[in-house]
Amino acid sequence: MKYYLTTPIYYVNAAPHIGHAYTTIVADVIKRHKQMQGYEVVLTTGTDEHGQKVERAARAAGKTPQEFTDLISAEFRRQWEVLGLAVDRFQRTSNPQHHRAVQQLFTLCRDNGYIHKGAYTGQYCFFDELYASEAGPGDPCPECGRPTETVTEENLFFRLSAFRDRLLRLYEEQPDFIRPASRRNEVIAFVQRGLSDLSISRTTIQWGIPVPDEPAHVFYVWFDALTTYMSAVEGEDLWPADLHLIGKEILRFHAVYWPAFLMAAGLPLPRQIFAHGWLLFEQEKMSKSRGNIVRATPIAQVAGTDALRYFLLREVVFGQDGSFSYDALVNRYNADLANGLGNLASRTLTMIRQYTGGAVPAPSGSSEAIAGLARQVIASATAAFDNFDFSRGLETVWSLLSATDKYLVERAPWSLAREDDAGARALLADTLYTAAEVLRIAAALLAPVLPVSAAKLWSQLGMAHPLHGVRLHDLAWGQLPPGQRVGAVEPIFPRLDAAAAVRQMRALEERELERQAALLAPRPSPAPTASGERRISLDDFAKVDLRVGQVLAAEPVQGTDKLLHLTVDVGEGKPRSIVAGIAGAYGPAELVGRKVVVVANLEPRKLRGITSEGMVVAATAEDGRPVLAGFLEEVPVGSRLK
């Protein structure tokens, strides 16, 4: 049986961080779980290397696009290797073989009548690589709220409008095509509103894949990037993919555009798309401007890769937003891994070495309560992992470990070992066998999440066959061979000093940040020159009415994760309604009472059905996130900036 799954094809305008690692770790866990069910699994990841954002990032770093993408792509490969992730295919969109696959997909769509040529004049968001057809000049992007730029160019368009009914039928007939259900409902609502034809080429950039028979055009990033899922396994009889794992911010591209492209080309669709939530840092979206970007490798250096894997899958309900903090990770490590699984393993194996000469004793069969619970846990944990409910599956395994801890306290084998009668010896043997058998079953169930630590535990139990050869459908109580000799007992999860571990992770994070900054080696901004620089006169600047505003209220805009609806006092008596794309960086509660800079004389525009009477001013951080302009000193509401 074959199983093909993919992560997103990660964009290379910045170096990888823990958000990238989160999706790839989950994919690695799914791969290992499926392998233990007998599947031949192939996992694809890669880097999306074309587009205007990459051109601009490369220019800022003083490099060619190819030089820049070579560096960032290598960083992704390096991170996956350091984290021990079992990636099978790593495809780069700059690979000529991928270019041919994109051109072949286009040719099929064109030959089937789904491509036409047209001209586009309007607003374009370079951050999202998205045409903002509903925005006017000077308006922010309706998705992210960043400034759009007016572009005029000839494009090739895909007839997305022809696929509304077919897509809705797909979602109805295959309700698990998009998961979780909340994301499916979002997509259905979007498609029901109607679809516009989609631009799939650009003529104003050069860094991209040439369009066949159209020498002035290169492919627009999404038509290019999505095809990577097929090009990575071309000729291997693996398509269609069984699972695309993605973040929720790119759901529309995968659940609407991608199946429409494949339908137009007459190709099979992927079987399932799962869009997970964001990984927040201490309840806030990660942002370089806030100093809360986290990288995975420093954590792995201090606590081990298994600790990071366990925390992400146990702490975060997969599909929902989750929060990461160093303190939470160390606390979870000490409570569940060091004091829980690690302590149970150390106690049990040490007692077998002390009380039964290092050989697993033969059971008497008097621990049926634990055996029955173990059988239930095998079934329920496997089912939870099948359903991508990793947190529930791990919780189930830990219920068995906790019950075994309690069982040991009640049986008190250290007391039984001091008694010299047959009954006590039988109880001792049964107790130690039961605890060791629980460890064997736990090691097998946890191997996809804790591959390094589970293998150590498996070895310490003295198991003769390799852990990766275990098949979950064969896993049952009573398979630990009596008489088998256990190995040397070594701590699997040494307890961490919380304060010291957090300090060390933060210090290594700073070093990693410095290393990545040195790697990209951005060049200083060139001195201003007369050619190519857009200057305005003082009179032009005076036309912009900038005022001090105070946020009175803030709430999310329905149907988008990126926009907030603000009520702002700008000193006019009646507050302004302003829609701002800052939800990814700021929560509503932290904005109320904050003073901001408002462009007060913009023409009103409607965004998501809400009238926006101005714009709040923000800088764009290195990672593209908005950072609101503010004031260090007290300044009255309504004051004009000059």
Coordinates of C-alpha atoms in Angstrom, one line a residue, residues 28-599:
D28 CA 7.0 13.2 9.7
V29 CA 4.8 11.9 12.5
I30 CA 2.1 10.9 10.1
K31 CA 4.6 9.2 7.9
R32 CA 6.0 7.1 10.7
H33 CA 2.6 6.2 11.9
K34 CA 1.5 5.1 8.5
Q35 CA 4.7 3.1 8.1
M36 CA 3.8 1.2 11.3
Q37 CA 0.5 0.4 9.6
G38 CA 2.3 -1.2 6.7
Y39 CA 2.2 1.6 4.2
E40 CA 5.0 2.5 1.8
V41 CA 5.1 6.3 2.6
V42 CA 6.6 9.1 0.6
L43 CA 6.9 12.6 2.1
T44 CA 7.5 15.6 -0.1
T45 CA 8.5 19.1 0.9
G46 CA 10.5 21.8 -0.9
T47 CA 10.9 25.5 -1.5
D48 CA 8.9 27.9 -3.6
E49 CA 11.5 30.1 -5.2
H50 CA 9.9 32.4 -7.8
G51 CA 8.0 35.7 -7.7
Q52 CA 8.5 39.3 -7.1
K53 CA 9.0 39.0 -3.3
V54 CA 12.0 36.8 -3.9
E55 CA 13.4 39.2 -6.5
R56 CA 13.1 42.0 -4.0
A57 CA 14.5 40.1 -1.1
A58 CA 17.5 39.0 -3.2
R59 CA 18.1 42.5 -4.4
A60 CA 18.1 43.7 -0.8
A61 CA 20.6 41.1 0.1
G62 CA 22.9 42.0 -2.8
K63 CA 22.5 38.7 -4.5
T64 CA 20.9 37.3 -7.6
P65 CA 17.6 35.4 -7.2
Q66 CA 19.4 32.1 -7.8
E67 CA 22.1 32.9 -5.2
F68 CA 19.5 33.9 -2.7
T69 CA 17.3 30.9 -3.2
D70 CA 20.2 28.6 -3.1
L71 CA 21.0 29.9 0.4
I72 CA 17.5 29.8 1.8
S73 CA 16.7 26.4 0.3
A74 CA 19.8 25.0 1.8
E75 CA 18.7 26.4 5.2
F76 CA 15.4 24.5 5.0
R77 CA 17.3 21.3 4.1
R78 CA 19.7 21.9 7.0
Q79 CA 16.8 22.4 9.5
W80 CA 15.1 19.2 8.5
E81 CA 18.3 17.2 8.8
V82 CA 19.1 18.7 12.2
L83 CA 15.6 17.8 13.4
G84 CA 15.9 14.3 12.0
L85 CA 12.8 14.6 9.8
A86 CA 12.4 11.7 7.3
V87 CA 11.8 13.8 4.1
D88 CA 11.9 11.6 1.0
R89 CA 11.6 14.3 -1.8
F90 CA 12.8 17.9 -1.6
Q91 CA 11.7 19.7 -4.7
R92 CA 12.8 23.2 -5.6
T93 CA 10.7 25.2 -8.1
S94 CA 13.9 26.4 -9.7
N95 CA 14.5 22.8 -10.8
P96 CA 14.3 22.5 -14.6
Q97 CA 12.4 19.2 -14.3
H98 CA 9.8 21.1 -12.3
H99 CA 9.6 23.8 -15.0
R100 CA 8.7 21.1 -17.5
A101 CA 5.9 19.8 -15.2
V102 CA 4.4 23.3 -14.8
Q103 CA 4.5 23.9 -18.6
Q104 CA 2.8 20.5 -19.2
L105 CA 0.0 21.3 -16.8
F106 CA -0.5 24.7 -18.5
T107 CA -0.6 23.0 -21.9
L108 CA -3.3 20.6 -20.8
C109 CA -5.4 23.5 -19.3
R110 CA -4.9 25.6 -22.5
D111 CA -5.7 22.7 -24.9
N112 CA -8.9 22.0 -22.9
G113 CA -10.1 25.6 -23.4
Y114 CA -9.5 27.0 -19.9
I115 CA -6.8 29.7 -20.6
H116 CA -7.5 33.1 -22.2
K117 CA -5.4 36.3 -22.6
G118 CA -6.4 39.6 -21.2
A119 CA -5.1 42.8 -19.7
Y120 CA -5.2 43.8 -16.0
T121 CA -5.0 47.2 -14.5
G122 CA -5.5 47.3 -10.7
Q123 CA -4.1 46.7 -7.3
Y124 CA -1.6 43.9 -6.5
C125 CA -0.4 42.8 -3.1
F126 CA 3.2 41.7 -3.4
F127 CA 3.2 40.2 0.1
D128 CA 0.4 37.7 -0.7
E129 CA 1.3 37.5 -4.5
L130 CA -2.4 38.3 -5.0
Y131 CA -4.5 40.5 -7.3
A132 CA -6.8 42.6 -5.1
S133 CA -9.6 43.3 -7.6
E134 CA -11.9 44.8 -5.0
A135 CA -9.3 47.4 -3.9
G136 CA -8.8 50.8 -5.4
P137 CA -5.6 52.9 -5.8
G138 CA -4.1 53.5 -2.4
D139 CA -6.2 50.8 -0.7
P140 CA -4.8 48.1 1.5
C141 CA -4.9 44.5 0.5
P142 CA -8.3 43.0 1.6
E143 CA -6.5 39.9 2.9
C144 CA -3.5 41.2 4.8
G145 CA -4.1 45.0 5.0
R146 CA -0.7 45.9 3.6
P147 CA -0.4 48.6 0.9
T148 CA -1.2 47.5 -2.6
E149 CA 0.5 48.7 -5.8
T150 CA -1.2 49.6 -9.0
V151 CA 0.0 47.4 -11.9
T152 CA -0.9 47.3 -15.6
E153 CA 0.1 44.3 -17.6
E154 CA -1.0 41.7 -20.1
N155 CA -1.9 38.4 -18.3
L156 CA -2.9 34.9 -19.1
F157 CA -6.1 34.0 -17.2
F158 CA -7.4 30.7 -16.0
R159 CA -11.2 30.3 -16.3
L160 CA -11.8 29.7 -12.6
S161 CA -15.3 31.1 -13.0
A162 CA -16.2 27.9 -14.9
F163 CA -15.6 25.7 -11.8
R164 CA -17.9 27.0 -9.2
D165 CA -20.5 24.3 -9.4
R166 CA -17.9 21.5 -9.9
L167 CA -16.0 22.6 -6.8
L168 CA -19.2 22.8 -4.7
R169 CA -20.2 19.3 -5.9
L170 CA -16.7 18.1 -4.9
Y171 CA -17.0 19.5 -1.4
E172 CA -20.5 18.0 -1.0
E173 CA -19.6 14.5 -2.3
Q174 CA -16.3 14.3 -0.5
P175 CA -16.9 16.0 2.9
D176 CA -13.5 15.0 4.1
F177 CA -11.7 16.6 1.1
I178 CA -11.1 19.7 3.3
R179 CA -10.4 19.3 7.0
P180 CA -11.2 20.4 9.7
A181 CA -14.9 21.1 9.1
S182 CA -14.5 24.8 10.0
R183 CA -12.1 25.3 7.1
R184 CA -14.4 23.4 4.8
N185 CA -17.2 25.8 5.7
E186 CA -15.0 28.8 4.9
V187 CA -14.1 27.5 1.5
I188 CA -17.7 26.6 0.6
A189 CA -18.8 30.1 1.6
F190 CA -16.1 31.7 -0.6
V191 CA -16.9 29.6 -3.6
Q192 CA -20.7 30.1 -3.2
R193 CA -20.1 33.9 -3.6
G194 CA -18.9 33.3 -7.1
L195 CA -15.4 32.9 -8.7
S196 CA -13.6 35.3 -11.0
D197 CA -11.1 34.2 -13.6
L198 CA -7.6 34.0 -12.2
S199 CA -4.4 35.5 -13.5
I200 CA -1.7 32.9 -13.9
S201 CA 1.1 34.8 -15.6
R202 CA 3.1 38.0 -15.2
T203 CA 4.9 40.1 -17.7
T204 CA 6.6 42.6 -15.3
I205 CA 9.0 40.2 -13.7
Q206 CA 11.7 37.8 -15.0
W207 CA 12.4 35.5 -12.1
G208 CA 9.9 32.7 -13.0
I209 CA 9.1 29.8 -15.3
P210 CA 8.5 30.9 -19.0
V211 CA 5.0 30.2 -20.4
P212 CA 5.1 28.1 -23.5
D213 CA 4.6 30.1 -26.7
E214 CA 4.3 33.3 -24.7
P215 CA 7.9 34.7 -24.4
A216 CA 6.9 37.8 -22.5
H217 CA 5.2 35.8 -19.7
V218 CA 6.3 33.9 -16.7
F219 CA 4.0 31.8 -14.5
Y220 CA 2.4 33.4 -11.5
V221 CA 3.6 31.9 -8.3
W222 CA 0.6 29.8 -7.3
F223 CA 0.3 28.0 -10.7
D224 CA 4.0 27.3 -10.4
A225 CA 4.2 26.3 -6.7
L226 CA 1.2 24.0 -6.4
T227 CA 2.5 21.9 -9.3
T228 CA 5.5 21.0 -7.1
Y229 CA 3.4 18.3 -5.5
M230 CA 3.3 16.4 -8.8
S231 CA 6.7 17.3 -10.2
A232 CA 8.4 16.0 -7.0
V233 CA 7.2 12.4 -7.7
E234 CA 6.9 12.6 -11.5
G235 CA 7.1 9.1 -13.0
E236 CA 6.8 7.3 -9.7
D237 CA 3.1 6.3 -9.8
L238 CA 2.4 8.2 -6.6
W239 CA -0.1 10.8 -7.7
P240 CA -2.7 11.7 -6.5
A241 CA -1.5 12.7 -3.1
D242 CA -3.3 11.2 -0.1
L243 CA -2.8 14.3 2.0
H244 CA -1.7 17.9 1.6
L245 CA -0.8 19.4 5.0
I246 CA -0.9 23.2 4.9
G247 CA -1.4 26.3 7.2
K248 CA -4.8 27.9 7.2
E249 CA -3.6 31.1 5.5
I250 CA -3.0 29.3 2.2
L251 CA -6.2 27.2 2.2
R252 CA -7.9 29.0 -0.7
F253 CA -5.0 28.3 -3.0
H254 CA -5.0 24.6 -2.2
A255 CA -8.8 24.0 -1.8
V256 CA -10.1 26.2 -4.7
Y257 CA -7.4 27.0 -7.2
W258 CA -5.4 23.7 -7.1
P259 CA -8.4 21.3 -7.7
A260 CA -9.7 23.6 -10.4
F261 CA -6.3 23.5 -12.2
L262 CA -6.3 19.7 -12.0
M263 CA -10.0 19.4 -13.2
A264 CA -9.1 21.6 -16.1
A265 CA -6.2 19.4 -17.0
G266 CA -8.2 16.2 -16.6
L267 CA -5.9 15.0 -13.8
P268 CA -6.7 13.3 -10.5
L269 CA -7.3 15.4 -7.4
P270 CA -5.6 15.0 -4.1
R271 CA -7.6 12.9 -1.6
Q272 CA -7.5 15.3 1.3
I273 CA -6.3 18.8 2.4
F274 CA -5.8 19.5 6.1
A275 CA -5.3 23.1 7.1
H276 CA -3.9 23.6 10.6
G277 CA -3.9 26.8 12.7
W278 CA -1.1 29.2 13.6
L279 CA 1.6 28.6 16.1
L280 CA 1.6 31.6 18.4
F281 CA 4.4 32.7 20.7
E282 CA 3.1 33.4 24.2
Q283 CA -0.3 34.1 22.7
E284 CA 0.9 36.4 20.0
K285 CA 1.5 35.9 16.3
M286 CA 5.3 35.5 15.7
S287 CA 6.9 38.7 14.5
K288 CA 10.5 39.8 14.1
S289 CA 9.5 43.3 15.1
R290 CA 8.3 41.9 18.5
G291 CA 11.4 39.8 18.9
N292 CA 9.3 36.6 19.2
I293 CA 10.3 34.6 16.2
V294 CA 11.4 31.2 17.4
R295 CA 13.6 28.7 15.6
A296 CA 13.5 25.0 16.2
T297 CA 17.2 24.1 16.3
P298 CA 18.1 25.8 19.6
I299 CA 15.2 24.0 21.3
A300 CA 16.4 20.7 19.9
Q301 CA 20.0 21.4 21.2
V302 CA 18.8 22.0 24.8
A303 CA 15.8 19.6 25.2
G304 CA 16.2 17.2 22.3
T305 CA 14.1 16.9 19.1
D306 CA 11.7 14.5 20.8
A307 CA 10.8 17.1 23.4
L308 CA 9.9 19.6 20.8
R309 CA 7.9 17.0 18.8
Y310 CA 6.0 15.9 22.0
F311 CA 5.2 19.5 23.0
L312 CA 3.9 20.6 19.7
L313 CA 1.7 17.5 19.3
R314 CA 0.5 17.3 22.9
E315 CA 0.0 21.0 23.7
V316 CA -1.6 22.0 20.4
V317 CA -4.9 20.5 19.2
F318 CA -4.0 19.9 15.5
G319 CA -6.2 22.1 13.3
Q320 CA -6.5 24.9 15.9
D321 CA -4.2 27.8 16.8
G322 CA -1.7 26.9 19.5
S323 CA 0.7 28.7 21.7
F324 CA 4.4 28.1 22.2
S325 CA 6.6 29.4 25.0
Y326 CA 9.9 28.2 26.4
D327 CA 8.5 27.9 29.9
A328 CA 5.5 25.8 28.8
L329 CA 7.8 23.5 26.8
V330 CA 10.2 22.9 29.8
N331 CA 7.2 22.4 32.2
R332 CA 5.6 19.9 29.8
Y333 CA 8.9 18.1 29.4
N334 CA 9.6 17.8 33.1
A335 CA 6.0 16.8 34.0
D336 CA 5.2 14.3 31.2
L337 CA 8.5 13.1 29.9
A338 CA 11.0 13.3 32.7
N339 CA 8.7 12.6 35.7
G340 CA 6.2 10.5 33.7
L341 CA 7.5 8.2 31.0
G342 CA 11.2 8.6 31.9
N343 CA 10.7 7.9 35.6
L344 CA 8.5 4.9 35.0
A345 CA 11.0 3.4 32.6
S346 CA 13.9 4.0 35.0
R347 CA 12.1 2.6 38.0
T348 CA 10.8 -0.5 36.2
L349 CA 14.0 -1.5 34.5
T350 CA 16.1 -0.8 37.6
M351 CA 13.9 -3.1 39.7
I352 CA 14.1 -5.9 37.1
R353 CA 17.9 -5.7 37.2
Q354 CA 17.9 -5.7 41.0
Y355 CA 15.1 -8.1 41.9
T356 CA 15.1 -10.6 39.0
G357 CA 18.7 -10.6 37.8
G358 CA 18.0 -8.4 34.8
A359 CA 15.6 -11.0 33.2
V360 CA 11.9 -10.2 32.4
P361 CA 9.9 -12.3 34.9
A362 CA 7.1 -14.6 33.8
P363 CA 3.7 -13.1 34.7
S364 CA 1.0 -14.9 36.8
G365 CA -1.8 -13.2 34.9
S366 CA -3.2 -11.3 37.9
S367 CA -3.0 -7.8 36.5
E368 CA -6.0 -7.9 34.1
A369 CA -7.1 -4.4 34.9
I370 CA -3.9 -2.9 33.4
A371 CA -3.9 -5.4 30.6
G372 CA -7.5 -4.5 29.7
L373 CA -6.7 -0.8 29.8
A374 CA -3.7 -1.3 27.6
R375 CA -5.8 -3.1 25.0
Q376 CA -8.2 -0.1 25.0
V377 CA -5.3 2.4 24.7
I378 CA -3.8 0.5 21.7
A379 CA -7.2 0.9 19.9
S380 CA -8.0 4.4 20.9
A381 CA -4.6 5.9 20.5
T382 CA -4.2 4.4 17.0
A383 CA -7.7 5.7 16.0
A384 CA -6.8 9.2 17.3
F385 CA -3.6 9.2 15.3
D386 CA -5.5 8.0 12.2
N387 CA -7.8 11.0 12.7
F388 CA -4.8 13.4 13.2
D389 CA -6.0 14.0 16.8
F390 CA -2.5 13.7 18.1
S391 CA -3.1 15.5 21.4
R392 CA -6.0 13.1 22.3
G393 CA -3.9 10.1 21.2
L394 CA -1.0 11.2 23.5
E395 CA -3.3 11.9 26.3
T396 CA -4.7 8.4 26.0
V397 CA -1.2 6.8 26.2
W398 CA -0.4 8.9 29.2
S399 CA -3.5 7.6 30.9
L400 CA -2.0 4.1 30.7
L401 CA 1.3 5.4 32.1
S402 CA -0.4 7.1 35.0
A403 CA -2.5 4.0 35.8
T404 CA 0.7 2.0 35.8
D405 CA 2.4 4.4 38.1
K406 CA -0.5 4.1 40.5
Y407 CA -0.4 0.3 40.1
L408 CA 3.3 0.2 41.1
V409 CA 2.6 2.3 44.2
E410 CA -0.2 0.0 45.2
R411 CA 1.7 -3.2 44.6
A412 CA 4.9 -1.8 46.2
P413 CA 7.4 -4.2 44.5
W414 CA 10.2 -2.9 46.6
S415 CA 8.4 -4.4 49.6
L416 CA 7.5 -7.6 47.8
A417 CA 11.2 -8.1 47.1
R418 CA 11.9 -8.3 50.8
E419 CA 9.4 -11.1 51.4
D420 CA 10.6 -14.7 51.1
D421 CA 7.5 -16.7 50.1
A422 CA 6.0 -18.0 46.8
G423 CA 3.0 -15.7 46.9
A424 CA 5.1 -12.5 47.2
R425 CA 7.5 -13.7 44.5
A426 CA 4.6 -14.4 42.1
L427 CA 3.1 -10.9 42.8
L428 CA 6.6 -9.3 42.3
A429 CA 7.1 -11.1 39.0
D430 CA 3.6 -10.2 37.8
T431 CA 4.0 -6.5 38.8
L432 CA 7.4 -6.1 37.1
Y433 CA 6.2 -7.9 33.9
T434 CA 3.1 -5.7 33.8
A435 CA 5.1 -2.5 34.1
A436 CA 7.6 -3.6 31.5
E437 CA 4.9 -4.7 29.1
V438 CA 3.2 -1.3 29.4
L439 CA 6.6 0.3 28.5
R440 CA 6.9 -1.9 25.5
I441 CA 3.4 -1.0 24.3
A442 CA 4.0 2.7 25.0
A443 CA 7.3 2.6 23.1
A444 CA 5.5 1.2 20.0
L445 CA 2.6 3.7 20.2
L446 CA 4.9 6.7 20.8
A447 CA 7.5 5.8 18.2
P448 CA 6.0 8.2 15.5
V449 CA 6.2 11.1 18.0
L450 CA 9.3 10.2 20.0
P451 CA 11.4 8.2 17.4
V452 CA 14.7 8.7 19.2
S453 CA 13.5 8.1 22.8
A454 CA 11.1 5.3 22.0
A455 CA 14.0 3.5 20.2
K456 CA 16.2 3.9 23.4
L457 CA 13.4 2.5 25.6
W458 CA 12.9 -0.4 23.2
S459 CA 16.6 -1.2 23.4
Q460 CA 16.7 -1.0 27.2
L461 CA 13.8 -3.5 27.3
G462 CA 16.1 -5.9 25.4
M463 CA 13.8 -6.3 22.4
A464 CA 15.5 -8.4 19.7
H465 CA 13.6 -7.0 16.6
P466 CA 13.8 -3.3 15.6
L467 CA 11.0 -1.0 16.7
H468 CA 10.4 0.3 13.2
G469 CA 9.4 -3.2 12.2
V470 CA 6.4 -3.2 14.6
R471 CA 3.0 -3.2 12.9
L472 CA 0.3 -1.6 14.9
H473 CA -2.4 -4.1 13.8
D474 CA -0.3 -6.8 15.4
L475 CA 0.4 -4.9 18.7
A476 CA -1.2 -6.7 21.6
W477 CA -0.8 -7.4 25.3
G478 CA 1.5 -10.2 26.4
Q479 CA 4.1 -10.1 23.6
L480 CA 7.0 -9.2 25.9
P481 CA 9.0 -12.5 26.1
P482 CA 9.6 -13.7 29.7
G483 CA 13.3 -14.4 30.4
Q484 CA 14.4 -11.7 28.0
R485 CA 17.3 -9.7 29.5
V486 CA 17.0 -5.9 29.8
G487 CA 19.8 -3.6 28.8
A488 CA 21.7 -1.0 30.7
V489 CA 19.4 1.5 32.3
E490 CA 20.1 5.1 31.2
P491 CA 17.9 8.2 31.7
I492 CA 15.7 8.7 28.6
F493 CA 14.6 12.2 29.6
P494 CA 16.9 13.7 32.2
R495 CA 15.1 16.4 34.2
L496 CA 15.8 20.0 33.1
D497 CA 16.5 22.9 35.3
A498 CA 13.7 25.2 34.0
A499 CA 15.4 28.6 34.4
A500 CA 18.8 27.4 33.1
A501 CA 17.2 25.6 30.1
V502 CA 15.1 28.7 29.1
R503 CA 18.2 30.9 29.4
Q504 CA 20.2 28.5 27.2
M505 CA 17.5 28.3 24.5
R506 CA 17.2 32.1 24.4
A507 CA 20.9 32.5 24.1
L508 CA 21.1 29.9 21.3
E509 CA 18.2 31.6 19.6
E510 CA 20.2 34.8 19.5
R511 CA 23.2 33.0 18.0
E512 CA 21.0 31.3 15.4
L513 CA 19.5 34.7 14.5
E514 CA 23.0 36.2 14.1
R515 CA 24.1 33.2 12.0
Q516 CA 21.1 33.5 9.6
A517 CA 21.6 37.3 9.4
A518 CA 25.3 36.8 8.5
L519 CA 24.3 34.1 5.9
L520 CA 22.0 36.4 4.1
A521 CA 24.5 39.3 4.4
P522 CA 22.2 42.1 3.4
R523 CA 24.0 44.9 1.7
P524 CA 23.7 48.5 2.9
S525 CA 21.1 50.6 1.0
P526 CA 22.7 52.4 -1.9
A527 CA 23.0 56.2 -1.7
P528 CA 20.1 58.0 -3.4
T529 CA 20.5 58.6 -7.1
A530 CA 18.5 60.7 -9.5
S531 CA 17.7 57.7 -11.7
G532 CA 14.9 55.5 -10.7
E533 CA 14.1 57.2 -7.4
R534 CA 10.5 58.5 -6.9
R535 CA 10.5 61.9 -5.2
I536 CA 7.7 64.1 -4.2
S537 CA 7.5 67.8 -3.5
L538 CA 6.7 69.4 -0.1
D539 CA 3.4 70.4 -1.6
D540 CA 2.7 66.7 -2.5
F541 CA 3.4 65.7 1.1
A542 CA 1.3 68.5 2.5
K543 CA -1.7 66.9 0.7
V544 CA -1.6 63.9 3.1
D545 CA -3.6 64.6 6.3
L546 CA -1.8 62.6 9.0
R547 CA -3.5 62.8 12.4
V548 CA -3.1 61.3 15.9
G549 CA -6.0 58.9 16.5
Q550 CA -7.0 56.8 19.5
V551 CA -8.5 53.4 19.1
L552 CA -11.8 53.2 21.0
A553 CA -12.9 49.7 19.9
A554 CA -11.5 46.8 17.8
E555 CA -13.0 43.6 16.6
P556 CA -12.2 40.9 14.0
V557 CA -13.7 41.2 10.5
Q558 CA -15.8 38.1 9.8
G559 CA -14.5 35.8 7.1
T560 CA -10.8 36.8 7.4
D561 CA -8.0 36.2 9.9
K562 CA -6.1 39.3 8.9
L563 CA -8.4 42.3 9.2
L564 CA -9.6 44.2 12.2
H565 CA -12.4 46.7 12.3
L566 CA -11.3 49.7 14.3
T567 CA -13.3 52.6 15.8
V568 CA -10.9 55.5 16.0
D569 CA -11.2 59.0 17.5
V570 CA -9.3 61.5 15.3
G571 CA -10.6 64.6 17.1
E572 CA -13.6 65.2 14.9
G573 CA -16.3 64.5 17.5
K574 CA -17.5 61.5 15.5
P575 CA -15.2 58.5 15.5
R576 CA -13.9 57.0 12.3
S577 CA -14.5 53.4 11.0
I578 CA -11.2 52.0 9.8
V579 CA -10.4 48.5 8.5
A580 CA -6.8 47.6 9.0
G581 CA -4.8 44.4 8.1
I582 CA -3.1 44.0 11.5
A583 CA -4.9 41.1 13.0
G584 CA -2.0 38.8 12.6
A585 CA 0.2 41.1 14.7
Y586 CA -2.2 42.7 17.2
G587 CA -5.1 41.4 19.2
P588 CA -8.2 43.6 19.6
A589 CA -7.8 44.0 23.3
E590 CA -4.2 45.3 23.1
L591 CA -5.3 48.0 20.6
V592 CA -8.1 49.7 22.7
G593 CA -6.7 52.9 24.1
R594 CA -3.7 52.9 21.9
K595 CA -2.7 56.0 19.9
V596 CA -2.0 55.5 16.2
V597 CA -1.2 57.6 13.1
V598 CA -4.2 57.9 10.8
V599 CA -4.2 59.0 7.1

